[in-house]
C-alpha positions as a LaTeX table, in Angstrom:
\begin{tabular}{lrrr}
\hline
Residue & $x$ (\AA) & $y$ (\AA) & $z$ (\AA) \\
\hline
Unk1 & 4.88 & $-4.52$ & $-17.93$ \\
Unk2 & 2.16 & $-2.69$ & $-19.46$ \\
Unk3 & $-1.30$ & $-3.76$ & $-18.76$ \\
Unk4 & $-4.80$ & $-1.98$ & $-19.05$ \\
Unk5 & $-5.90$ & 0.23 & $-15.96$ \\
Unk6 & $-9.48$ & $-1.25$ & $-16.46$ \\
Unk7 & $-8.03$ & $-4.97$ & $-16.33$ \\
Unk8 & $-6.21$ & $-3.53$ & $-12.91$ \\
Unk9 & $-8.92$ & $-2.00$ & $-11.82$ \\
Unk10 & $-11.31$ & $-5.23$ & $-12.10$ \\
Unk11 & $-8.64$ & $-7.25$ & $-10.53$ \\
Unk12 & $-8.19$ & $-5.43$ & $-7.23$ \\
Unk13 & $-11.73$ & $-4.21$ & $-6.80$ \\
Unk14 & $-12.59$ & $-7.61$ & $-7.04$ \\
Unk15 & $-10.38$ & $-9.01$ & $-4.59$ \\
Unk16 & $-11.03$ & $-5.80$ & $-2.36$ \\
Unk17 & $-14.90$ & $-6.81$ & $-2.49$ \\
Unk18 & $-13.82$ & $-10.43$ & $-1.46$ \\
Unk19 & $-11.58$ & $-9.21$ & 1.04 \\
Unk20 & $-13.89$ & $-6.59$ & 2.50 \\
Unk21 & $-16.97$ & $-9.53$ & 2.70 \\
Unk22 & $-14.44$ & $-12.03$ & 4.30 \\
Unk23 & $-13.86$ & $-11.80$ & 8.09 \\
Unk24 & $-10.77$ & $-13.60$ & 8.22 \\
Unk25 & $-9.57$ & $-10.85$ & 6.30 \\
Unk26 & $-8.07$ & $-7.91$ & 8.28 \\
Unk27 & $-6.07$ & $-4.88$ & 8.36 \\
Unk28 & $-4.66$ & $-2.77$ & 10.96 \\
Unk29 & $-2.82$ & 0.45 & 11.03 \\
Unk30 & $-0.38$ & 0.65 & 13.72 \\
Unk31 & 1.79 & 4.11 & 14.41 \\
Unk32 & 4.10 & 6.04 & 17.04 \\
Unk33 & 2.28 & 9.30 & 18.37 \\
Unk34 & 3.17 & 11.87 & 20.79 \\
Unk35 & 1.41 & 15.30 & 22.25 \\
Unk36 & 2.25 & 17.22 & 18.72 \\
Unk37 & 0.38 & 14.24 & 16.59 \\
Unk38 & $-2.16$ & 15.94 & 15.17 \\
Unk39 & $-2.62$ & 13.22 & 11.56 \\
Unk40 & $-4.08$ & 10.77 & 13.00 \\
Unk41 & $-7.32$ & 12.47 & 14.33 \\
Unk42 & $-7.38$ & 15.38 & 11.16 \\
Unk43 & $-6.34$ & 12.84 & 7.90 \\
Unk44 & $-6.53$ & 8.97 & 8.98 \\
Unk45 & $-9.83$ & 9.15 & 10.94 \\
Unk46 & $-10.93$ & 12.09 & 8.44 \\
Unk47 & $-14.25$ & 9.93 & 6.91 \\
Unk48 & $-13.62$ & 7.35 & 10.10 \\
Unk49 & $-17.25$ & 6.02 & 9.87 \\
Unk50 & $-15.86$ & 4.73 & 6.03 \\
Unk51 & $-12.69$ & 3.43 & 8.31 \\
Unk52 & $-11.69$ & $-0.77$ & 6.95 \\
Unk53 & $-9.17$ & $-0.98$ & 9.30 \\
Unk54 & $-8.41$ & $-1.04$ & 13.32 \\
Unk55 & $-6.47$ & 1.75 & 14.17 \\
Unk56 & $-3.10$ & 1.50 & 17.00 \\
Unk57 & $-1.62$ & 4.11 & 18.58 \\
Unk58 & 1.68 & 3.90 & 20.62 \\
Unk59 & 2.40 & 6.96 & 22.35 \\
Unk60 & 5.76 & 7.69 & 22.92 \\
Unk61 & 6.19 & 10.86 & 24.99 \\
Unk62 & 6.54 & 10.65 & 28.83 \\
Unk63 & 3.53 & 12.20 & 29.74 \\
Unk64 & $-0.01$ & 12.22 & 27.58 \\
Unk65 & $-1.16$ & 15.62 & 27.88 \\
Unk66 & $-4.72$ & 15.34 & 26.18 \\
Unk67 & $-6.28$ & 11.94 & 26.70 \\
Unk68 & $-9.20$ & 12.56 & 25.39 \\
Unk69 & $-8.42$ & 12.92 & 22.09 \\
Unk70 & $-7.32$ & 9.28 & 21.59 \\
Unk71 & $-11.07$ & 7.92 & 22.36 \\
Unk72 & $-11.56$ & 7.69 & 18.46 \\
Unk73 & $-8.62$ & 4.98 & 17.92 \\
Unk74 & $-9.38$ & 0.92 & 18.54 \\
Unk75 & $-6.18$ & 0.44 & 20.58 \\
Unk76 & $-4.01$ & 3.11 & 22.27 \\
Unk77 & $-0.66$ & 1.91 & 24.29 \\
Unk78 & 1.85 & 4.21 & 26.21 \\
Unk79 & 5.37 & 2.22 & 25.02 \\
Unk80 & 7.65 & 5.46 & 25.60 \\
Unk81 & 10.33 & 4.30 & 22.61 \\
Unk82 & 11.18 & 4.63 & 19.03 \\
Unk83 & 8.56 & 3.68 & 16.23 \\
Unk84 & 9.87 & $-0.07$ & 15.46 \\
Unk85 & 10.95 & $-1.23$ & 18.98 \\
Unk86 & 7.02 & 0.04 & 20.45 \\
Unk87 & 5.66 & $-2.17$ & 17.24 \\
Unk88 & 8.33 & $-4.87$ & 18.56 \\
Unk89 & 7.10 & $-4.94$ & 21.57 \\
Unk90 & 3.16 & $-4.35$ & 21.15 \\
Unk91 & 3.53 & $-7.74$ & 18.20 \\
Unk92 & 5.99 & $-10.13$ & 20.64 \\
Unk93 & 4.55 & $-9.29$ & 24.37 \\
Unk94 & 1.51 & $-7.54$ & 24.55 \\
Unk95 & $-0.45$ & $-8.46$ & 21.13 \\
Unk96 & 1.76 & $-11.57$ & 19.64 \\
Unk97 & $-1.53$ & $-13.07$ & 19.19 \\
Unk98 & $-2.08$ & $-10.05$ & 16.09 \\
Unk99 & 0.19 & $-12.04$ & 14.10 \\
Unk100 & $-2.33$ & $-14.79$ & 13.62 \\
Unk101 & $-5.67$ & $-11.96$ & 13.39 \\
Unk102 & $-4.44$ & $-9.71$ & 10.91 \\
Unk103 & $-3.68$ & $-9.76$ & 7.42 \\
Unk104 & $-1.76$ & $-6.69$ & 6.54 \\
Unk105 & $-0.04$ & $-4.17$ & 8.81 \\
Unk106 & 0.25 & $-0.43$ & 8.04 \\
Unk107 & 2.82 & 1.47 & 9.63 \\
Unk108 & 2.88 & 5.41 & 8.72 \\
Unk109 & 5.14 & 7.64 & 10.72 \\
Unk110 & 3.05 & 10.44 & 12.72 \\
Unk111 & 3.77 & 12.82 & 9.96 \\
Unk112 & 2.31 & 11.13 & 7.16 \\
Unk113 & $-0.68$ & 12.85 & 5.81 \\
Unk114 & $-3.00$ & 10.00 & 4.09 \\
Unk115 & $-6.43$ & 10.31 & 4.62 \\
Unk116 & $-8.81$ & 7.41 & 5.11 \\
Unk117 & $-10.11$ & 6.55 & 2.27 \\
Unk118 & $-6.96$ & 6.41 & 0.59 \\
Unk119 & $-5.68$ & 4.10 & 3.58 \\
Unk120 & $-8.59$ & 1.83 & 2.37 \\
Unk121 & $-7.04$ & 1.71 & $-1.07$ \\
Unk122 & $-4.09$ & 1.13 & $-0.74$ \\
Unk123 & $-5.37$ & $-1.82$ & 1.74 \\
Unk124 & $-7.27$ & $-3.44$ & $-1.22$ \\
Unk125 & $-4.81$ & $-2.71$ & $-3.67$ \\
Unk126 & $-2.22$ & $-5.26$ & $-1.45$ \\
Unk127 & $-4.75$ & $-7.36$ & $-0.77$ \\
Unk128 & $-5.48$ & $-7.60$ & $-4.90$ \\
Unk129 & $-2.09$ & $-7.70$ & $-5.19$ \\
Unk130 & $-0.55$ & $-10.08$ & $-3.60$ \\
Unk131 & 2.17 & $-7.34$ & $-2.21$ \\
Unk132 & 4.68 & $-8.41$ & 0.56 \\
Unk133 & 5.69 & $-4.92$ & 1.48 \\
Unk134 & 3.94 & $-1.77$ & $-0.29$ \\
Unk135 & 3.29 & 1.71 & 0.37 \\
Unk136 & 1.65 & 4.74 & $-1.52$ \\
Unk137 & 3.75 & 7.20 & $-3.14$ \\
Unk138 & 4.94 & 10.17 & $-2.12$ \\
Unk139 & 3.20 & 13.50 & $-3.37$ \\
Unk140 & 5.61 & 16.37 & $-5.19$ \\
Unk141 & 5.96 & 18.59 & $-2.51$ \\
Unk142 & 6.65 & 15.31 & 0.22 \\
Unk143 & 10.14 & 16.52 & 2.11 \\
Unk144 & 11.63 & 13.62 & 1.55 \\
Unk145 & 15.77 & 11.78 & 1.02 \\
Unk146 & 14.19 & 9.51 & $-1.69$ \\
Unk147 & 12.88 & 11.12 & $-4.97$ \\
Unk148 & 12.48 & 8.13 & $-6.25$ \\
Unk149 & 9.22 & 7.50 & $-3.71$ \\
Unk150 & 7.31 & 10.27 & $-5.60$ \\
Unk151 & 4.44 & 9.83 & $-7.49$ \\
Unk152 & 5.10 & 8.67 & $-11.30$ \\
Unk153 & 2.94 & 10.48 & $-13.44$ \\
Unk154 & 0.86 & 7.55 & $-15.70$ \\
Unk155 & 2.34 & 4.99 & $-13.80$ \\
Unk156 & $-0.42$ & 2.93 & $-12.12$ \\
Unk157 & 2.43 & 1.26 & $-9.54$ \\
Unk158 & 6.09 & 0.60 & $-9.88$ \\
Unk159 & 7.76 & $-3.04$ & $-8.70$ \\
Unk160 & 10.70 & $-1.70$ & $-6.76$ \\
Unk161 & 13.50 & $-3.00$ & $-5.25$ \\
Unk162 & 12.94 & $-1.74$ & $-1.51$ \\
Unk163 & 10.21 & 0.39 & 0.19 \\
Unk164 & 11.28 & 3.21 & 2.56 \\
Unk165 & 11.02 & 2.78 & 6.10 \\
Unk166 & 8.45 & 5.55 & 6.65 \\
Unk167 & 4.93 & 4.19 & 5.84 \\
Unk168 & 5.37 & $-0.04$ & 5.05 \\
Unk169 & 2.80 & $-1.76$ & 4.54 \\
Unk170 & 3.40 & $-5.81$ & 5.11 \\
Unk171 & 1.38 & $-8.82$ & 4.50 \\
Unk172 & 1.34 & $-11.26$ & 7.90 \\
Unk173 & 4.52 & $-13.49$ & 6.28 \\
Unk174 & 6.59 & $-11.34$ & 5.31 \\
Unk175 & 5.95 & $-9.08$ & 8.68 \\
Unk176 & 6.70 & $-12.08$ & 10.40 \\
Unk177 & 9.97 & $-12.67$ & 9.00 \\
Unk178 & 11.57 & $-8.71$ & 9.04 \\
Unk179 & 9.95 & $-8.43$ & 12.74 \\
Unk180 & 13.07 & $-9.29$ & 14.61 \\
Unk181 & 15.18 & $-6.20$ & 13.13 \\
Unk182 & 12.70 & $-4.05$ & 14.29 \\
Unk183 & 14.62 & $-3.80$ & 17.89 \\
Unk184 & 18.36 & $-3.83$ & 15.98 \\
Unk185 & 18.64 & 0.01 & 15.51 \\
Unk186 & 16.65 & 3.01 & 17.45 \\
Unk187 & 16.43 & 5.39 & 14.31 \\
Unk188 & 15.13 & 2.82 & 11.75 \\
Unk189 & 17.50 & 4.01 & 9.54 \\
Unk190 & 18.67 & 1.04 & 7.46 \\
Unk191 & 15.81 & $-1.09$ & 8.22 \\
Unk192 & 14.20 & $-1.09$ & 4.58 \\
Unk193 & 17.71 & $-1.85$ & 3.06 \\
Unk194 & 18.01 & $-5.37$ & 5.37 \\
Unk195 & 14.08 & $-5.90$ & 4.57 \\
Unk196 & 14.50 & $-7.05$ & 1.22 \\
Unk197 & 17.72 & $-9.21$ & 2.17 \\
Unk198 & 15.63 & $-11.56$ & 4.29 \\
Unk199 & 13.33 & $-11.56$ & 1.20 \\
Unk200 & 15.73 & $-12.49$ & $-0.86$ \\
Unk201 & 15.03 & $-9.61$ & $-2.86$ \\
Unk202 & 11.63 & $-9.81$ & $-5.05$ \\
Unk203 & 11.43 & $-8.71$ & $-8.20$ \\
Unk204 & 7.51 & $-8.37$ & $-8.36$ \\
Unk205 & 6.33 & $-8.25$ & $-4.50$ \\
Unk206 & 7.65 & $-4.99$ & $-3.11$ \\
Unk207 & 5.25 & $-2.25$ & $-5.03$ \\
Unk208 & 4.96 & 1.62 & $-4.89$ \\
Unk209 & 1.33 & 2.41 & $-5.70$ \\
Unk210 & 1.40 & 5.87 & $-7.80$ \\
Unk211 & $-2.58$ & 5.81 & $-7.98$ \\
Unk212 & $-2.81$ & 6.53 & $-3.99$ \\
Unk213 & $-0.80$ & 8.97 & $-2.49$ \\
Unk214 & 0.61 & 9.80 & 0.52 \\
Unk215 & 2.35 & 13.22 & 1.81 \\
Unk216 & 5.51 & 13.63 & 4.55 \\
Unk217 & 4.83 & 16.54 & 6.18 \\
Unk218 & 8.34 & 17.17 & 8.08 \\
Unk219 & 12.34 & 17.54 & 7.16 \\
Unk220 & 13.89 & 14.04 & 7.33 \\
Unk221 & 15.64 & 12.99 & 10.70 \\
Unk222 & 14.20 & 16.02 & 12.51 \\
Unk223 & 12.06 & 14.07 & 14.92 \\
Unk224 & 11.91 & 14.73 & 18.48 \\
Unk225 & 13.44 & 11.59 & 19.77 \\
Unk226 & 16.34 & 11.92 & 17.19 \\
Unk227 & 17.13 & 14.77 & 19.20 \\
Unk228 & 16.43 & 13.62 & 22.80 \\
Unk229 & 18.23 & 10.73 & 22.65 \\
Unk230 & 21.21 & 11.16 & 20.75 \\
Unk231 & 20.73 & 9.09 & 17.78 \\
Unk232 & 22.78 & 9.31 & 15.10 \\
Unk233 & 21.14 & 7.13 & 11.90 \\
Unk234 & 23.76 & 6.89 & 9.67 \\
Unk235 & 25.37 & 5.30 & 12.23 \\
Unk236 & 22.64 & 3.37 & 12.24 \\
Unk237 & 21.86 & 2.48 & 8.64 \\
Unk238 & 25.63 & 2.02 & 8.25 \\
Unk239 & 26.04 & $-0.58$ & 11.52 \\
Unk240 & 22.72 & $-2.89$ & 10.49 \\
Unk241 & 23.35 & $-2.95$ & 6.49 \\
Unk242 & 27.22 & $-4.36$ & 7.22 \\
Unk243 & 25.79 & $-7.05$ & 9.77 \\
Unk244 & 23.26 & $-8.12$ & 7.31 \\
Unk245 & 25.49 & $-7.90$ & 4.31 \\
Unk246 & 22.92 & $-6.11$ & 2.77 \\
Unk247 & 22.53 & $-3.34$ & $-0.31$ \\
Unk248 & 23.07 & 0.16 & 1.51 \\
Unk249 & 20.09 & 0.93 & $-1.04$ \\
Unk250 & 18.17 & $-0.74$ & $-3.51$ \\
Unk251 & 16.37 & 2.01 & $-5.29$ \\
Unk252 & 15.76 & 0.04 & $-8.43$ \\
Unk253 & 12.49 & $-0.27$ & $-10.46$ \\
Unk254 & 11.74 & $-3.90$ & $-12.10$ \\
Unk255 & 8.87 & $-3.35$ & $-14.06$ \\
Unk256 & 5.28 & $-1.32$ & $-13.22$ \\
Unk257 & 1.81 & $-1.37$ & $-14.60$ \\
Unk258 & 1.41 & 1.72 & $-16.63$ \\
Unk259 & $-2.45$ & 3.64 & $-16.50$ \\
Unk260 & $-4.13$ & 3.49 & $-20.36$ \\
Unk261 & $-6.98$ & 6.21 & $-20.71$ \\
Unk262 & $-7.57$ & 9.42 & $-22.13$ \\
Unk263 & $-5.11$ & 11.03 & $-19.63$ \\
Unk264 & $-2.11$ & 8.81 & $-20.21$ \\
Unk265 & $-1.40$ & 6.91 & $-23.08$ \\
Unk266 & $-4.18$ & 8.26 & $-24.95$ \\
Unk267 & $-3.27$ & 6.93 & $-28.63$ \\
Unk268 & $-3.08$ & 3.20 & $-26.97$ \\
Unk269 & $-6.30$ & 4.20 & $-25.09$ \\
Unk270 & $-8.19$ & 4.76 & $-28.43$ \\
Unk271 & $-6.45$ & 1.86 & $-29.94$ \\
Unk272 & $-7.84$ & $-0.54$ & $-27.76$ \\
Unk273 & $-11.20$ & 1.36 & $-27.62$ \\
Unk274 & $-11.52$ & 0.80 & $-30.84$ \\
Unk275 & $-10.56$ & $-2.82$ & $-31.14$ \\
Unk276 & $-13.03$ & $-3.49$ & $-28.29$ \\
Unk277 & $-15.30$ & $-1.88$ & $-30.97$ \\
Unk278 & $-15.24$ & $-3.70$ & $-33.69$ \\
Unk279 & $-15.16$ & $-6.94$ & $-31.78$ \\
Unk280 & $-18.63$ & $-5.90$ & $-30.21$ \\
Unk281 & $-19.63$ & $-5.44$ & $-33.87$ \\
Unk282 & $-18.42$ & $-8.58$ & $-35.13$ \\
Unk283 & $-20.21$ & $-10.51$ & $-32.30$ \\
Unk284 & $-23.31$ & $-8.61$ & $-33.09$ \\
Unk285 & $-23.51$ & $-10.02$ & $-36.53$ \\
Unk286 & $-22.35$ & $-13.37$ & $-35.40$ \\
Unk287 & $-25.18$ & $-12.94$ & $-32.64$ \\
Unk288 & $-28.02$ & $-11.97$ & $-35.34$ \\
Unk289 & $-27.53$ & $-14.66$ & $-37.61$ \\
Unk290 & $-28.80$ & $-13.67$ & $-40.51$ \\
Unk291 & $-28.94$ & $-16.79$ & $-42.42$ \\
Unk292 & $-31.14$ & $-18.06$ & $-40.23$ \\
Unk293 & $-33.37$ & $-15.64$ & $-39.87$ \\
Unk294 & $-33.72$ & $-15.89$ & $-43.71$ \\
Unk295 & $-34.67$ & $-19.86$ & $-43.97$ \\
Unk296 & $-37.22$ & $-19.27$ & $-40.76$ \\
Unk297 & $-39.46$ & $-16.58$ & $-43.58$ \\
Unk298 & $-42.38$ & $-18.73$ & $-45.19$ \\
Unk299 & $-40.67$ & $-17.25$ & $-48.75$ \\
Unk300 & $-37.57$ & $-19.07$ & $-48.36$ \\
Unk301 & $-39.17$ & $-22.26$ & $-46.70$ \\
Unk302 & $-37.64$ & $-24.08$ & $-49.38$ \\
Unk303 & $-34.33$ & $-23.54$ & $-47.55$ \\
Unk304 & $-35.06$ & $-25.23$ & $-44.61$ \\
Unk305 & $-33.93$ & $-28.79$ & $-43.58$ \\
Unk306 & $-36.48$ & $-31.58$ & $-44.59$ \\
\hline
\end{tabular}
């Protein structure tokens, strides 16, 4: 599936202009944060006056020891729980309305380093798109269990047969239909197997974006409430994946857009440069006419229609 970056390029900044001028178009970023969070305020709010999306916060330690520093956010709620079941809760009790607001939901871990303009992006880029769950890719020195989340080099973005649990980004159906397995497990392990299984698993609307990416900044399964609490997620991913009869992993790649410039792909690049070219030429001397400007000379008056 190899197309040309500036065709890709028109396409989404296109729709991203429509989308940004539309006000029934919206996004919002919703993540788990606790006392040590320190991404949110440093990367995602980093150029927060360019900011083109509301910002959540759902704090999950018992006590919130610096206040103050959530006054930047839109909406800041203190859930106490795992990631999924606070998002559960905030989209079914407190916020269901959201459901019906919002276009696209982000949902990063607290560890994800993505700054804001690149959360714009990869906004637009859904939007253009059409995704049902994306995310950005994972940078080369990301601690991650996936490899195959890392940034492609030349690869524009990859259609993919799951996206990892971490940072999802969902359009307002498909959020709607994965939202009750968001309270099944307390790790979220497993999750983004059963995702695609109530999707009926897309060949073309799960995408990994290569052109933005995205870095995880801490050792998989260390996080505090893994520890506090006991959890143990291969229990997890194990339990949920059985129930919903679902591929334990789906880390397959259907097809991506490959970037064609002087980088990557250079000989195609200058292939196509020069067919573009020689078609500007040809339309040139199509455009000039030359027989006509011939008969319009008083010399060759004779040549002109009686």
């Amino acid at each position: 599936m190899k197309l040309q970056c500036f065709a890709i390029y028109l396409k989404s900044y296109i729709l991203a202009a429509f989308n940004h001028f539309n006000p029934m178009a919206r996004n919002i970023l919703i993540a788990p944060c606790g006392n040590h969070s320190v991404l949110f305020k440093d990367s995602w709010l980093k150029y927060s006056n360019e900011k083109q999306f509301d910002i959540c916060l759902l704090f999950y330690h018992e006590q919130i020891e610096q206040p103050q520093l959530y006054k930047g956010v839109d909406f800041f709620f203190h859930l106490k729980h795992f990631k999924y079941h606070m998002i559960y809760e905030l989209l079914t009790a407190l916020h269901p309305e959201w459901l019906q607001q919002y276009d696209y939901f982000y949902f990063p871990d607290d560890d994800i380093e993505i700054d804001t303009r690149r959360i714009n992006t990869i906004f637009q880029l859904s939007h253009a798109h059409d995704t049902w769950i994306s995310q950005a890719s994972l940078t080369a020195d990301s601690l991650c269990s996936w490899p195959f989340f890392k940034t492609r080099k030349g690869s524009f973005c990859r259609y993919v047969g799951q996206i990892e649990v971490m940072a999802p980004l969902f359009n307002r159906e498909s959020l709607k239909q994965c939202l009750p397995t968001f309270q099944l497990n307390k790790s979220s392990w497993g999750l983004d197997a059963v995702w695609p299984k109530i999707l009926q698993y897309p060949e073309t609307k799960l995408v990994v974006f290569d052109t933005v990416t995205m870095k995880h900044s801490r050792r998989v399964g260390m996080g505090e409430l893994y520890q506090i609490k006991g959890v143990d997620p291969y229990k997890d991913w194990e339990e949920i994946t059985t129930a919903f009869q679902a591929k334990k992993e789906n880390m397959q790649e259907y097809g991506r857009l490959q970037l064609v410039n002087k980088e990557h792909h250079s000989l195609l690049f200058k292939r196509n440069q020069l067919r573009i070219f020689i078609a500007r030429k040809k339309q040139a001397i199509r455009d000039y006419n030359l027989l006509s400007r011939i008969s319009n000379k008083k010399l060759f008056s004779f040549l002109k229609p009686r």
